[in-house]
Structures are given as C-alpha cells and as structure tokens.
Amino acid sequence: MDSQQPAARPPVPFIDLSAQNKPIADEMLEAIARVFDSGQFVLGDEVAALESEIASFCDSRYAISCNSGTDALVLSLMALGVGPGDEVITSPFTFFATAGAIHRVGATPVFADIEPDGFNICAESTAAAINDKTRAIIPVHLFGQTADMEPLWRLAVLHDIPLIEDACQAIGARYQGRQAGVLGTMGCFSFFPTKNLGGAGDGGIITLDDQALANRLAQLRVHGDTGGYHHVAVGFNSRLDAIQAAILRIKLKRLDEWTEQRIESAAHYDRLIDARGLGHWISRPQADEACRHVYNQYTIRVPAFERDDILSSLRDDGIGCAVYYPKPLHLQPCFESLGYSIGSLPAAEAAAAEVISLPIAPGIEAAAREQVIERLAAACENQAAYSSRRAA
Ligand SMILES: *Cc1c(COP(=O)(O)O)cnc(C)c1O
C-alpha cells in the first residue's frame, strides 16, 4: 500500500445536482407556484415560451418540445416517414436511446464505426453503409462535441438523405460557428436532469427550420390531432409539462455561464494532466478547433487492460467517475439479430474498453479538480508498479 496516504479529503461526487440547483431554488419554486396558479399543467403558454426561447438559443426557426430526448428522436423519424423496411445509420458508441428510437419506429439500425481518435461517427464508415434502403443518418454529438458534419453534409446532399442530429448531450455546442441543432434537418435534445440543460424530470425538444415538418411534429406529439379530435396521423402522447418548461426557462438563462464553467474545468484538467506528464497513460478528450465543445462529459482514455483497476482505485479514493459506455450498441444482446460480432466495429469497441468520464458538472471547484487528477496519477502509478512487478 501507498505509505504516503494524503489526509482524508471529502469525496468528489460525479455530479451534484442539488448544489447546482440551490442558488436558483427560490426562483424555481416561484415559477412552479405560477404554473399552479395558471392551472395549465401540460403544454400551454409556459411551454410555448420555452420553445421560442430554445429556437432563438439554437438559431432555429422552430422548436417543438416533447416528453424526452428519446421521444424527440422517435418523433423526428416518424415525421420523416421512416418505418419498417428502412435503414437508419448511426453510431454504435452512444446512449442506447439513439438506436432504440430507430428500432421503435420499425426501422433497422445500421451502425457505422466511430473515428479512431474521437468518439463520433466516422464519415467514411457512414458512406460505406449507405444503400437504397437508407432513409436517415443520425450523427450523435457525444459528450458535448459535434460530429464532423461537413463530410456528412456532402453525403446527405449526394444521396438525398436527411440528417437528424442526436444533440442530447450538446446544447450550446457549435460547429464552424453554427449551433448544434441546426446542423441537419432536425436536432434532438434531452432535458434529462444530468444533461447540460436539465429539468426536474424528463423532457426533450426538436429544433428545425422546415415549417411542414414542424407542423407534423406538433401533431404527432398529440396523437396526430390537428385540433378538434381530427386525427391526420397516428402519433402518441409526448407532451412537455408546464412545470418542466418553467424550470427550464430559468435554467436556460444560466446555460452559457454553466457551459463556460465546464469549458474552464476541461481546460484545467488538460493542464493538470499535462503537468503531471500523464500523456503516456492517458489520452485527453480531443477538442476540434472548428468546434465549441460543451463537455457534457470530460472523457479520457486509458489502456484497456488497466481501465477497470484505475476506475476502482479512483472510486476507492472517493472520486466519482463513470464509464460511458461500456458496451457498444452493435454488441448489445437485443441487437444480436443484426449480425454484428466482436471485431465488427473496432474503433467503437476500443473506445468502450478505454473510457473513463471524470466529474465536470458546473460547480466543481479547482481544488476538487486537482484532487481528481492527483488520485488519477496515483492510480496510474500503482498500475505501472503492478504491471512491472507482474512482468518481472
Ligand atoms: C440522454 C440521451 C438520449 C435520450 O434522452 P432522454 O431524455 O433520456 O430520453 C439520447 N441520446 C443521447 C446521446 C443521450 O445522451
């Protein structure tokens, strides 16, 4: 054991939502009271106000809210008429909902590999997966950095295939100066509490410029009702609550400040990792020059065979950390029938074996960040000592 154990320090939680909410608790409680007074709990003025504020934040003409990020994806696919017999290309290295939504509308998910030095879908792998059945491509802006869109735009134009952005982790991110959410035909966002803009429950929204699609989305979320129980399509119930909208409107005003905090924390982590010379153990998240990375996660990579030991060592030291995502979607049991196997998508499989996400949520103090990297360095040193003993 390490003989120079530092004095016990408070643990660093992976995310502390109650601390983030505390400074605005009164304002949120007032907003909830306002909703109670209005008596309008589902859709209504509060939701309409949020939609127009999100549209203006994302530079889109329209924003149609719904019940979750998952529903935003399902509704987008439904609005495009994607269904049985169709294929939709997406990344295997994402939260399950991206592929779940494709399956949910009856279409087949087709996985393209990610870029070997990044976490997002690879355009060449996407191009190779396009065929006559391809009806949409869903790039995921994982961890807060947009996918490399330019080659995807070219594919979309060349093959006349719409792009649906899974921007659930990337509100406020930019690509070549443009906001996530307007980089494709539709942009899907989640308001799950741990997202960069999170409510006090589930919620989601779709940003877009096309009026006909916006109308269709607004119908589909209320069972295809155009008003007066006149159903032009079979949708489902995916409406946003007024209480969520009221809370999200308050948080939206702080989003830029919180995003700046995430960016600063990431830059600090980068400097600390470099200063300790951990480069041969750890690869830092790569932020593309053309992008504004909003760090929903700060995700490092370590050698696959050391990952789980480093993870347990950090956890034993009270450092909250997570593995997003331990198993790529093409290897999930529910997608076995799609015919992928180990080795099918090597870059995604390597990422799944190597990643560790460190605490990055707004409110994390500089001292806590130093503690995280200090414990990470200690974990790597212990592994190095162990590996060399094992080799000897
Ligand atoms: C969170 C998330 C979703 C789903 O959002 P929910 O609101 O939880 O349904 C979809 N895709 C990605 C990449 C996500 O991170």
mmCIF file of C-alpha atoms and ligand atoms in Angstrom:
data_model
loop_
_atom_site.group_PDB
_atom_site.id
_atom_site.type_symbol
_atom_site.label_atom_id
_atom_site.label_comp_id
_atom_site.label_asym_id
_atom_site.label_seq_id
_atom_site.Cartn_x
_atom_site.Cartn_y
_atom_site.Cartn_z
ATOM 1 C CA MET A 1 0.000 0.000 0.000
ATOM 2 C CA ASP A 2 0.958 3.602 -0.506
ATOM 3 C CA SER A 3 2.721 4.769 2.668
ATOM 4 C CA GLN A 4 2.156 8.447 1.890
ATOM 5 C CA GLN A 5 -1.624 8.411 2.007
ATOM 6 C CA PRO A 6 -2.844 12.005 1.931
ATOM 7 C CA ALA A 7 -5.101 13.145 4.773
ATOM 8 C CA ALA A 8 -8.674 12.050 4.059
ATOM 9 C CA ARG A 9 -10.428 14.631 1.928
ATOM 10 C CA PRO A 10 -14.080 14.988 1.113
ATOM 11 C CA PRO A 11 -15.159 12.809 -1.769
ATOM 12 C CA VAL A 12 -15.680 14.440 -5.163
ATOM 13 C CA PRO A 13 -19.135 13.472 -6.416
ATOM 14 C CA PHE A 14 -19.503 12.709 -10.111
ATOM 15 C CA ILE A 15 -22.370 15.168 -10.290
ATOM 16 C CA ASP A 16 -24.152 17.159 -7.581
ATOM 17 C CA LEU A 17 -27.454 18.444 -8.928
ATOM 18 C CA SER A 18 -28.736 19.747 -5.613
ATOM 19 C CA ALA A 19 -25.682 22.030 -5.311
ATOM 20 C CA GLN A 20 -26.296 23.301 -8.827
ATOM 21 C CA ASN A 21 -29.957 23.973 -8.078
ATOM 22 C CA LYS A 22 -29.528 25.612 -4.698
ATOM 23 C CA PRO A 23 -28.749 29.175 -5.890
ATOM 24 C CA ILE A 24 -31.870 29.212 -8.073
ATOM 25 C CA ALA A 25 -34.183 27.209 -5.808
ATOM 26 C CA ASP A 26 -36.357 30.191 -4.814
ATOM 27 C CA GLU A 27 -36.751 31.324 -8.383
ATOM 28 C CA MET A 28 -37.770 27.818 -9.444
ATOM 29 C CA LEU A 29 -40.263 27.437 -6.602
ATOM 30 C CA GLU A 30 -41.876 30.743 -7.612
ATOM 31 C CA ALA A 31 -42.121 29.522 -11.186
ATOM 32 C CA ILE A 32 -43.763 26.295 -10.042
ATOM 33 C CA ALA A 33 -46.250 28.321 -7.985
ATOM 34 C CA ARG A 34 -47.006 30.395 -11.092
ATOM 35 C CA VAL A 35 -47.837 27.203 -13.003
ATOM 36 C CA PHE A 36 -50.126 26.039 -10.190
ATOM 37 C CA ASP A 37 -51.920 29.386 -10.247
ATOM 38 C CA SER A 38 -52.385 29.150 -14.002
ATOM 39 C CA GLY A 39 -53.937 25.693 -13.729
ATOM 40 C CA GLN A 40 -52.348 24.809 -17.073
ATOM 41 C CA PHE A 41 -50.054 21.836 -16.493
ATOM 42 C CA VAL A 42 -49.459 20.368 -19.949
ATOM 43 C CA LEU A 43 -48.273 22.399 -22.967
ATOM 44 C CA GLY A 44 -49.754 25.929 -22.853
ATOM 45 C CA ASP A 45 -48.055 29.326 -22.581
ATOM 46 C CA GLU A 46 -45.092 28.268 -20.444
ATOM 47 C CA VAL A 47 -44.180 25.502 -22.903
ATOM 48 C CA ALA A 48 -44.681 27.802 -25.915
ATOM 49 C CA ALA A 49 -42.383 30.376 -24.297
ATOM 50 C CA LEU A 50 -39.697 27.755 -23.716
ATOM 51 C CA GLU A 51 -39.987 26.606 -27.328
ATOM 52 C CA SER A 52 -39.430 30.080 -28.686
ATOM 53 C CA GLU A 53 -36.523 30.692 -26.297
ATOM 54 C CA ILE A 54 -34.846 27.418 -27.317
ATOM 55 C CA ALA A 55 -35.390 28.208 -31.010
ATOM 56 C CA SER A 56 -33.710 31.539 -30.514
ATOM 57 C CA PHE A 57 -30.867 29.978 -28.490
ATOM 58 C CA CYS A 58 -30.236 27.365 -31.195
ATOM 59 C CA ASP A 59 -30.805 29.748 -34.153
ATOM 60 C CA SER A 60 -33.603 27.538 -35.483
ATOM 61 C CA ARG A 61 -36.927 28.765 -36.866
ATOM 62 C CA TYR A 62 -38.936 26.261 -34.839
ATOM 63 C CA ALA A 63 -38.562 24.206 -31.682
ATOM 64 C CA ILE A 64 -41.150 21.541 -30.829
ATOM 65 C CA SER A 65 -40.948 20.187 -27.297
ATOM 66 C CA CYS A 66 -41.835 16.672 -26.216
ATOM 67 C CA ASN A 67 -41.507 14.266 -23.328
ATOM 68 C CA SER A 68 -37.854 13.179 -23.615
ATOM 69 C CA GLY A 69 -34.802 13.088 -25.835
ATOM 70 C CA THR A 70 -35.808 9.560 -26.788
ATOM 71 C CA ASP A 71 -39.200 10.817 -27.964
ATOM 72 C CA ALA A 72 -37.516 13.669 -29.847
ATOM 73 C CA LEU A 73 -35.653 11.022 -31.877
ATOM 74 C CA VAL A 74 -38.752 8.843 -32.353
ATOM 75 C CA LEU A 75 -40.890 11.829 -33.410
ATOM 76 C CA SER A 76 -38.215 13.046 -35.863
ATOM 77 C CA LEU A 77 -38.075 9.650 -37.550
ATOM 78 C CA MET A 78 -41.882 9.421 -37.620
ATOM 79 C CA ALA A 79 -42.151 12.915 -39.114
ATOM 80 C CA LEU A 80 -39.833 11.830 -41.936
ATOM 81 C CA GLY A 81 -41.978 8.751 -42.508
ATOM 82 C CA VAL A 82 -39.206 6.319 -41.548
ATOM 83 C CA GLY A 83 -40.595 2.865 -40.755
ATOM 84 C CA PRO A 84 -40.422 -0.862 -41.455
ATOM 85 C CA GLY A 85 -38.044 -1.844 -44.254
ATOM 86 C CA ASP A 86 -35.997 1.333 -43.856
ATOM 87 C CA GLU A 87 -32.456 1.582 -42.575
ATOM 88 C CA VAL A 88 -31.063 4.393 -40.443
ATOM 89 C CA ILE A 89 -27.322 4.785 -39.966
ATOM 90 C CA THR A 90 -25.976 5.842 -36.582
ATOM 91 C CA SER A 91 -23.085 5.496 -34.194
ATOM 92 C CA PRO A 92 -22.665 2.364 -32.057
ATOM 93 C CA PHE A 93 -20.952 4.435 -29.363
ATOM 94 C CA THR A 94 -23.834 6.368 -27.813
ATOM 95 C CA PHE A 95 -26.580 6.111 -25.232
ATOM 96 C CA PHE A 96 -28.963 3.291 -26.089
ATOM 97 C CA ALA A 97 -31.867 5.615 -26.995
ATOM 98 C CA THR A 98 -30.327 6.626 -30.341
ATOM 99 C CA ALA A 99 -30.644 3.110 -31.737
ATOM 100 C CA GLY A 100 -33.680 2.279 -29.593
ATOM 101 C CA ALA A 101 -35.617 5.074 -31.341
ATOM 102 C CA ILE A 102 -34.762 3.652 -34.775
ATOM 103 C CA HIS A 103 -35.982 0.216 -33.730
ATOM 104 C CA ARG A 104 -39.062 1.737 -32.096
ATOM 105 C CA VAL A 105 -40.357 3.118 -35.424
ATOM 106 C CA GLY A 106 -39.856 -0.295 -37.032
ATOM 107 C CA ALA A 107 -36.701 0.601 -38.961
ATOM 108 C CA THR A 108 -33.327 -1.158 -38.762
ATOM 109 C CA PRO A 109 -30.357 0.497 -37.091
ATOM 110 C CA VAL A 110 -27.170 0.255 -39.142
ATOM 111 C CA PHE A 111 -24.017 1.048 -37.214
ATOM 112 C CA ALA A 112 -21.100 2.918 -38.750
ATOM 113 C CA ASP A 113 -17.851 2.940 -36.786
ATOM 114 C CA ILE A 114 -16.560 5.993 -34.929
ATOM 115 C CA GLU A 115 -13.382 7.918 -35.707
ATOM 116 C CA PRO A 116 -10.418 6.141 -34.101
ATOM 117 C CA ASP A 117 -9.157 9.266 -32.331
ATOM 118 C CA GLY A 118 -12.562 10.682 -31.425
ATOM 119 C CA PHE A 119 -15.914 9.492 -30.147
ATOM 120 C CA ASN A 120 -18.186 10.475 -33.037
ATOM 121 C CA ILE A 121 -19.348 8.746 -36.196
ATOM 122 C CA CYS A 122 -16.824 8.366 -38.999
ATOM 123 C CA ALA A 123 -17.995 9.762 -42.356
ATOM 124 C CA GLU A 124 -16.143 7.132 -44.393
ATOM 125 C CA SER A 125 -17.696 4.324 -42.401
ATOM 126 C CA THR A 126 -21.068 6.055 -42.856
ATOM 127 C CA ALA A 127 -20.568 6.333 -46.611
ATOM 128 C CA ALA A 128 -19.794 2.606 -46.791
ATOM 129 C CA ALA A 129 -23.076 1.795 -45.009
ATOM 130 C CA ILE A 130 -25.351 3.769 -47.353
ATOM 131 C CA ASN A 131 -27.592 1.768 -49.677
ATOM 132 C CA ASP A 132 -31.045 2.019 -51.311
ATOM 133 C CA LYS A 133 -32.811 1.426 -48.009
ATOM 134 C CA THR A 134 -31.026 4.193 -46.093
ATOM 135 C CA ARG A 135 -33.632 6.753 -45.061
ATOM 136 C CA ALA A 136 -31.771 8.856 -42.495
ATOM 137 C CA ILE A 137 -28.410 9.318 -40.773
ATOM 138 C CA ILE A 138 -28.262 10.148 -37.062
ATOM 139 C CA PRO A 139 -24.879 11.571 -36.062
ATOM 140 C CA VAL A 140 -24.526 11.827 -32.275
ATOM 141 C CA HIS A 141 -22.645 14.777 -30.773
ATOM 142 C CA LEU A 142 -21.236 12.645 -27.999
ATOM 143 C CA PHE A 143 -20.071 14.162 -24.704
ATOM 144 C CA GLY A 144 -20.749 17.689 -25.995
ATOM 145 C CA GLN A 145 -18.691 17.830 -29.170
ATOM 146 C CA THR A 146 -20.390 17.893 -32.556
ATOM 147 C CA ALA A 147 -19.691 15.188 -35.081
ATOM 148 C CA ASP A 148 -17.594 16.234 -38.072
ATOM 149 C CA MET A 149 -20.568 17.427 -40.120
ATOM 150 C CA GLU A 150 -19.025 18.659 -43.337
ATOM 151 C CA PRO A 151 -18.397 15.226 -44.917
ATOM 152 C CA LEU A 152 -21.832 14.128 -43.651
ATOM 153 C CA TRP A 153 -23.443 17.140 -45.346
ATOM 154 C CA ARG A 154 -21.827 16.046 -48.594
ATOM 155 C CA LEU A 155 -23.203 12.510 -48.197
ATOM 156 C CA ALA A 156 -26.644 13.869 -47.315
ATOM 157 C CA VAL A 157 -26.762 16.011 -50.458
ATOM 158 C CA LEU A 158 -25.248 13.359 -52.709
ATOM 159 C CA HIS A 159 -27.709 10.660 -51.632
ATOM 160 C CA ASP A 160 -30.625 12.916 -50.665
ATOM 161 C CA ILE A 161 -30.723 11.526 -47.116
ATOM 162 C CA PRO A 162 -31.805 13.700 -44.162
ATOM 163 C CA LEU A 163 -29.536 14.125 -41.146
ATOM 164 C CA ILE A 164 -31.074 14.039 -37.669
ATOM 165 C CA GLU A 165 -28.678 15.300 -35.025
ATOM 166 C CA ASP A 166 -28.712 13.495 -31.709
ATOM 167 C CA ALA A 167 -27.693 16.644 -29.818
ATOM 168 C CA CYS A 168 -28.940 15.367 -26.453
ATOM 169 C CA GLN A 169 -25.503 15.951 -24.904
ATOM 170 C CA ALA A 170 -24.624 19.047 -26.886
ATOM 171 C CA ILE A 171 -26.911 22.005 -26.304
ATOM 172 C CA GLY A 172 -24.836 25.148 -26.916
ATOM 173 C CA ALA A 173 -22.145 23.277 -28.866
ATOM 174 C CA ARG A 174 -21.040 24.827 -32.144
ATOM 175 C CA TYR A 175 -19.576 23.543 -35.376
ATOM 176 C CA GLN A 176 -17.897 26.060 -37.670
ATOM 177 C CA GLY A 177 -19.709 28.772 -35.737
ATOM 178 C CA ARG A 178 -23.159 27.198 -36.121
ATOM 179 C CA GLN A 179 -25.237 25.895 -33.242
ATOM 180 C CA ALA A 180 -25.857 22.212 -32.632
ATOM 181 C CA GLY A 181 -29.496 21.658 -33.569
ATOM 182 C CA VAL A 182 -29.291 23.434 -36.941
ATOM 183 C CA LEU A 183 -26.595 21.236 -38.477
ATOM 184 C CA GLY A 184 -29.096 18.845 -40.048
ATOM 185 C CA THR A 185 -32.787 18.612 -40.941
ATOM 186 C CA MET A 186 -33.719 18.261 -37.267
ATOM 187 C CA GLY A 187 -31.865 18.446 -33.958
ATOM 188 C CA CYS A 188 -32.939 16.367 -30.960
ATOM 189 C CA PHE A 189 -32.266 17.494 -27.388
ATOM 190 C CA SER A 190 -32.918 15.950 -23.986
ATOM 191 C CA PHE A 191 -33.729 17.790 -20.774
ATOM 192 C CA PHE A 192 -32.923 14.789 -18.570
ATOM 193 C CA PRO A 193 -31.595 16.230 -15.279
ATOM 194 C CA THR A 194 -27.930 15.387 -15.946
ATOM 195 C CA LYS A 195 -27.798 16.988 -19.396
ATOM 196 C CA ASN A 196 -26.240 20.450 -19.767
ATOM 197 C CA LEU A 197 -29.756 21.917 -19.661
ATOM 198 C CA GLY A 198 -31.682 19.581 -17.386
ATOM 199 C CA GLY A 199 -35.159 19.825 -15.896
ATOM 200 C CA ALA A 200 -36.639 18.306 -12.756
ATOM 201 C CA GLY A 201 -37.799 15.259 -14.662
ATOM 202 C CA ASP A 202 -37.957 14.127 -18.271
ATOM 203 C CA GLY A 203 -38.261 16.421 -21.268
ATOM 204 C CA GLY A 204 -36.993 16.939 -24.790
ATOM 205 C CA ILE A 205 -37.167 19.217 -27.818
ATOM 206 C CA ILE A 206 -36.624 19.157 -31.572
ATOM 207 C CA THR A 207 -35.144 22.166 -33.387
ATOM 208 C CA LEU A 208 -35.690 22.677 -37.111
ATOM 209 C CA ASP A 209 -36.275 25.192 -39.893
ATOM 210 C CA ASP A 210 -38.837 23.328 -42.015
ATOM 211 C CA GLN A 211 -42.372 24.520 -41.351
ATOM 212 C CA ALA A 212 -44.185 21.472 -42.719
ATOM 213 C CA LEU A 213 -42.068 19.131 -40.577
ATOM 214 C CA ALA A 214 -42.605 21.356 -37.541
ATOM 215 C CA ASN A 215 -46.373 21.149 -38.003
ATOM 216 C CA ARG A 216 -46.154 17.407 -38.364
ATOM 217 C CA LEU A 217 -44.093 17.052 -35.182
ATOM 218 C CA ALA A 218 -46.565 19.218 -33.275
ATOM 219 C CA GLN A 219 -49.359 16.900 -34.404
ATOM 220 C CA LEU A 220 -47.540 13.639 -33.769
ATOM 221 C CA ARG A 221 -46.885 14.532 -30.117
ATOM 222 C CA VAL A 222 -50.662 14.824 -29.539
ATOM 223 C CA HIS A 223 -51.795 11.617 -31.287
ATOM 224 C CA GLY A 224 -51.765 13.217 -34.722
ATOM 225 C CA ASP A 225 -54.548 15.605 -33.705
ATOM 226 C CA THR A 226 -54.787 18.753 -35.817
ATOM 227 C CA GLY A 227 -57.341 20.145 -33.338
ATOM 228 C CA GLY A 228 -60.947 19.162 -32.651
ATOM 229 C CA TYR A 229 -60.178 15.425 -32.421
ATOM 230 C CA HIS A 230 -59.368 15.326 -36.109
ATOM 231 C CA HIS A 231 -56.536 12.801 -36.407
ATOM 232 C CA VAL A 232 -54.486 13.024 -39.599
ATOM 233 C CA ALA A 233 -51.817 10.585 -38.416
ATOM 234 C CA VAL A 234 -51.317 8.112 -35.575
ATOM 235 C CA GLY A 235 -48.917 9.730 -33.177
ATOM 236 C CA PHE A 236 -48.675 9.235 -29.433
ATOM 237 C CA ASN A 237 -48.647 11.279 -26.234
ATOM 238 C CA SER A 238 -45.369 13.117 -25.886
ATOM 239 C CA ARG A 239 -46.208 16.489 -24.404
ATOM 240 C CA LEU A 240 -43.961 18.583 -22.167
ATOM 241 C CA ASP A 241 -45.209 19.624 -18.702
ATOM 242 C CA ALA A 242 -45.567 23.311 -17.920
ATOM 243 C CA ILE A 243 -43.617 22.840 -14.667
ATOM 244 C CA GLN A 244 -40.653 21.462 -16.590
ATOM 245 C CA ALA A 245 -40.858 24.325 -19.068
ATOM 246 C CA ALA A 246 -40.952 26.915 -16.268
ATOM 247 C CA ILE A 247 -37.877 25.371 -14.630
ATOM 248 C CA LEU A 248 -36.003 25.018 -17.918
ATOM 249 C CA ARG A 249 -36.653 28.669 -18.802
ATOM 250 C CA ILE A 250 -34.922 29.732 -15.590
ATOM 251 C CA LYS A 251 -32.004 27.404 -16.221
ATOM 252 C CA LEU A 252 -31.661 28.434 -19.857
ATOM 253 C CA LYS A 253 -30.729 31.938 -18.683
ATOM 254 C CA ARG A 254 -27.732 30.397 -16.893
ATOM 255 C CA LEU A 255 -26.752 27.891 -19.522
ATOM 256 C CA ASP A 256 -23.968 29.962 -21.088
ATOM 257 C CA GLU A 257 -22.401 30.629 -17.701
ATOM 258 C CA TRP A 258 -22.567 26.912 -16.802
ATOM 259 C CA THR A 259 -21.141 25.947 -20.183
ATOM 260 C CA GLU A 260 -18.223 28.346 -19.677
ATOM 261 C CA GLN A 261 -17.595 26.665 -16.307
ATOM 262 C CA ARG A 262 -17.496 23.253 -17.998
ATOM 263 C CA ILE A 263 -15.069 24.562 -20.643
ATOM 264 C CA GLU A 264 -12.831 26.086 -17.964
ATOM 265 C CA SER A 265 -12.854 22.893 -15.912
ATOM 266 C CA ALA A 266 -11.903 20.896 -19.008
ATOM 267 C CA ALA A 267 -9.008 23.251 -19.789
ATOM 268 C CA HIS A 268 -7.867 22.929 -16.176
ATOM 269 C CA TYR A 269 -7.992 19.107 -16.349
ATOM 270 C CA ASP A 270 -5.981 19.281 -19.600
ATOM 271 C CA ARG A 271 -3.288 21.403 -17.931
ATOM 272 C CA LEU A 272 -3.155 19.188 -14.832
ATOM 273 C CA ILE A 273 -2.809 16.006 -16.905
ATOM 274 C CA ASP A 274 -0.020 17.577 -18.966
ATOM 275 C CA ALA A 275 1.742 18.993 -15.905
ATOM 276 C CA ARG A 276 1.909 15.532 -14.338
ATOM 277 C CA GLY A 277 3.265 14.033 -17.533
ATOM 278 C CA LEU A 278 0.434 11.514 -17.730
ATOM 279 C CA GLY A 279 0.396 11.640 -21.510
ATOM 280 C CA HIS A 280 1.731 8.114 -21.932
ATOM 281 C CA TRP A 281 -1.112 6.709 -19.789
ATOM 282 C CA ILE A 282 -3.975 8.934 -20.596
ATOM 283 C CA SER A 283 -5.300 10.462 -23.731
ATOM 284 C CA ARG A 284 -7.265 13.626 -23.087
ATOM 285 C CA PRO A 285 -10.520 14.423 -24.913
ATOM 286 C CA GLN A 286 -9.713 15.911 -28.307
ATOM 287 C CA ALA A 287 -11.428 19.231 -28.872
ATOM 288 C CA ASP A 288 -11.647 20.061 -32.562
ATOM 289 C CA GLU A 289 -10.599 23.627 -33.433
ATOM 290 C CA ALA A 290 -13.740 24.094 -35.539
ATOM 291 C CA CYS A 291 -15.987 23.204 -32.587
ATOM 292 C CA ARG A 292 -17.178 24.597 -29.321
ATOM 293 C CA HIS A 293 -17.071 21.506 -27.102
ATOM 294 C CA VAL A 294 -19.572 21.905 -24.231
ATOM 295 C CA TYR A 295 -18.263 18.983 -22.147
ATOM 296 C CA ASN A 296 -21.368 17.194 -21.030
ATOM 297 C CA GLN A 297 -18.629 14.718 -20.143
ATOM 298 C CA TYR A 298 -14.872 15.014 -19.793
ATOM 299 C CA THR A 299 -13.866 11.595 -21.043
ATOM 300 C CA ILE A 300 -10.317 10.315 -21.035
ATOM 301 C CA ARG A 301 -8.925 7.079 -22.464
ATOM 302 C CA VAL A 302 -6.563 4.762 -20.621
ATOM 303 C CA PRO A 303 -5.115 1.391 -21.715
ATOM 304 C CA ALA A 304 -7.980 -1.104 -21.905
ATOM 305 C CA PHE A 305 -6.336 -3.725 -19.676
ATOM 306 C CA GLU A 306 -5.810 -1.151 -16.884
ATOM 307 C CA ARG A 307 -9.145 0.653 -17.144
ATOM 308 C CA ASP A 308 -11.169 -1.220 -14.566
ATOM 309 C CA ASP A 309 -8.359 -1.157 -11.988
ATOM 310 C CA ILE A 310 -7.889 2.596 -12.447
ATOM 311 C CA LEU A 311 -11.641 3.035 -12.138
ATOM 312 C CA SER A 312 -11.867 1.097 -8.865
ATOM 313 C CA SER A 313 -8.839 2.879 -7.482
ATOM 314 C CA LEU A 314 -10.460 6.273 -8.193
ATOM 315 C CA ARG A 315 -13.716 5.146 -6.633
ATOM 316 C CA ASP A 316 -11.904 3.825 -3.546
ATOM 317 C CA ASP A 317 -10.366 7.298 -3.242
ATOM 318 C CA GLY A 318 -13.809 8.918 -3.292
ATOM 319 C CA ILE A 319 -13.624 10.232 -6.852
ATOM 320 C CA GLY A 320 -16.921 9.916 -8.699
ATOM 321 C CA CYS A 321 -16.369 8.637 -12.219
ATOM 322 C CA ALA A 322 -18.307 6.729 -14.831
ATOM 323 C CA VAL A 323 -17.930 4.606 -17.935
ATOM 324 C CA TYR A 324 -19.920 5.951 -20.865
ATOM 325 C CA TYR A 325 -20.438 3.482 -22.476
ATOM 326 C CA PRO A 326 -19.106 0.043 -21.508
ATOM 327 C CA LYS A 327 -20.649 -1.906 -24.394
ATOM 328 C CA PRO A 328 -21.191 -0.506 -27.884
ATOM 329 C CA LEU A 329 -24.705 -0.894 -29.223
ATOM 330 C CA HIS A 330 -23.842 -3.354 -32.016
ATOM 331 C CA LEU A 331 -22.851 -5.855 -29.310
ATOM 332 C CA GLN A 332 -25.987 -5.456 -27.180
ATOM 333 C CA PRO A 333 -27.997 -8.661 -26.765
ATOM 334 C CA CYS A 334 -31.171 -7.028 -28.102
ATOM 335 C CA PHE A 335 -29.441 -6.302 -31.423
ATOM 336 C CA GLU A 336 -27.937 -9.763 -31.835
ATOM 337 C CA SER A 337 -30.164 -10.448 -34.834
ATOM 338 C CA LEU A 338 -28.490 -7.583 -36.723
ATOM 339 C CA GLY A 339 -25.493 -9.874 -37.183
ATOM 340 C CA TYR A 340 -22.619 -7.858 -35.748
ATOM 341 C CA SER A 341 -19.931 -9.529 -33.691
ATOM 342 C CA ILE A 342 -16.803 -8.605 -31.754
ATOM 343 C CA GLY A 343 -14.415 -7.007 -34.214
ATOM 344 C CA SER A 344 -17.175 -5.622 -36.489
ATOM 345 C CA LEU A 345 -16.596 -2.022 -35.392
ATOM 346 C CA PRO A 346 -13.135 -1.909 -33.824
ATOM 347 C CA ALA A 347 -12.901 1.815 -33.058
ATOM 348 C CA ALA A 348 -16.149 1.780 -31.071
ATOM 349 C CA GLU A 349 -15.102 -1.393 -29.261
ATOM 350 C CA ALA A 350 -11.731 0.128 -28.344
ATOM 351 C CA ALA A 351 -13.395 3.285 -27.002
ATOM 352 C CA ALA A 352 -15.829 1.258 -24.889
ATOM 353 C CA ALA A 353 -12.885 -0.571 -23.295
ATOM 354 C CA GLU A 354 -10.772 2.520 -22.618
ATOM 355 C CA VAL A 355 -13.018 5.374 -21.481
ATOM 356 C CA ILE A 356 -13.415 6.965 -18.066
ATOM 357 C CA SER A 357 -15.502 10.113 -17.531
ATOM 358 C CA LEU A 358 -14.365 12.472 -14.755
ATOM 359 C CA PRO A 359 -16.524 14.935 -12.775
ATOM 360 C CA ILE A 360 -17.132 18.067 -14.879
ATOM 361 C CA ALA A 361 -20.567 19.403 -13.904
ATOM 362 C CA PRO A 362 -20.754 23.134 -13.076
ATOM 363 C CA GLY A 363 -19.849 23.984 -9.509
ATOM 364 C CA ILE A 364 -16.829 21.660 -9.228
ATOM 365 C CA GLU A 365 -14.063 23.636 -7.502
ATOM 366 C CA ALA A 366 -10.472 23.926 -8.739
ATOM 367 C CA ALA A 367 -9.265 22.109 -5.610
ATOM 368 C CA ALA A 368 -11.580 19.194 -6.372
ATOM 369 C CA ARG A 369 -10.245 19.029 -9.936
ATOM 370 C CA GLU A 370 -6.693 18.931 -8.582
ATOM 371 C CA GLN A 371 -7.718 16.130 -6.239
ATOM 372 C CA VAL A 372 -9.220 14.171 -9.153
ATOM 373 C CA ILE A 373 -6.036 14.355 -11.238
ATOM 374 C CA GLU A 374 -3.806 13.681 -8.235
ATOM 375 C CA ARG A 375 -5.744 10.477 -7.488
ATOM 376 C CA LEU A 376 -5.749 9.586 -11.164
ATOM 377 C CA ALA A 377 -1.967 9.979 -11.277
ATOM 378 C CA ALA A 378 -1.638 7.812 -8.166
ATOM 379 C CA ALA A 379 -3.885 5.161 -9.704
ATOM 380 C CA CYS A 380 -1.757 5.133 -12.871
ATOM 381 C CA GLU A 381 1.480 4.907 -10.851
ATOM 382 C CA ASN A 382 0.119 1.969 -8.847
ATOM 383 C CA GLN A 383 -0.849 0.237 -12.069
ATOM 384 C CA ALA A 384 2.590 0.912 -13.534
ATOM 385 C CA ALA A 385 4.289 -0.553 -10.451
ATOM 386 C CA TYR A 386 1.947 -3.544 -10.515
ATOM 387 C CA SER A 387 2.451 -4.147 -14.230
ATOM 388 C CA SER A 388 6.247 -4.031 -13.931
ATOM 389 C CA ARG A 389 6.156 -6.423 -10.939
ATOM 390 C CA ARG A 390 3.946 -8.728 -12.954
ATOM 391 C CA ALA A 391 6.337 -8.562 -15.900
ATOM 392 C CA ALA A 392 9.398 -9.245 -13.716
HETATM 393 C C1 LIG B 1 -29.821 11.358 -22.912
HETATM 394 C C2 LIG B 1 -29.645 10.923 -24.297
HETATM 395 C C3 LIG B 1 -30.724 10.483 -25.085
HETATM 396 C C4 LIG B 1 -32.107 10.270 -24.548
HETATM 397 O O1 LIG B 1 -32.632 11.319 -23.840
HETATM 398 P P1 LIG B 1 -33.774 11.029 -22.732
HETATM 399 O O2 LIG B 1 -34.285 12.389 -22.453
HETATM 400 O O3 LIG B 1 -33.117 10.372 -21.587
HETATM 401 O O4 LIG B 1 -34.792 10.162 -23.377
HETATM 402 C C5 LIG B 1 -30.486 10.164 -26.410
HETATM 403 N N1 LIG B 1 -29.255 10.237 -26.926
HETATM 404 C C6 LIG B 1 -28.196 10.627 -26.210
HETATM 405 C C7 LIG B 1 -26.857 10.697 -26.860
HETATM 406 C C8 LIG B 1 -28.355 10.961 -24.871
HETATM 407 O O5 LIG B 1 -27.289 11.326 -24.153
#
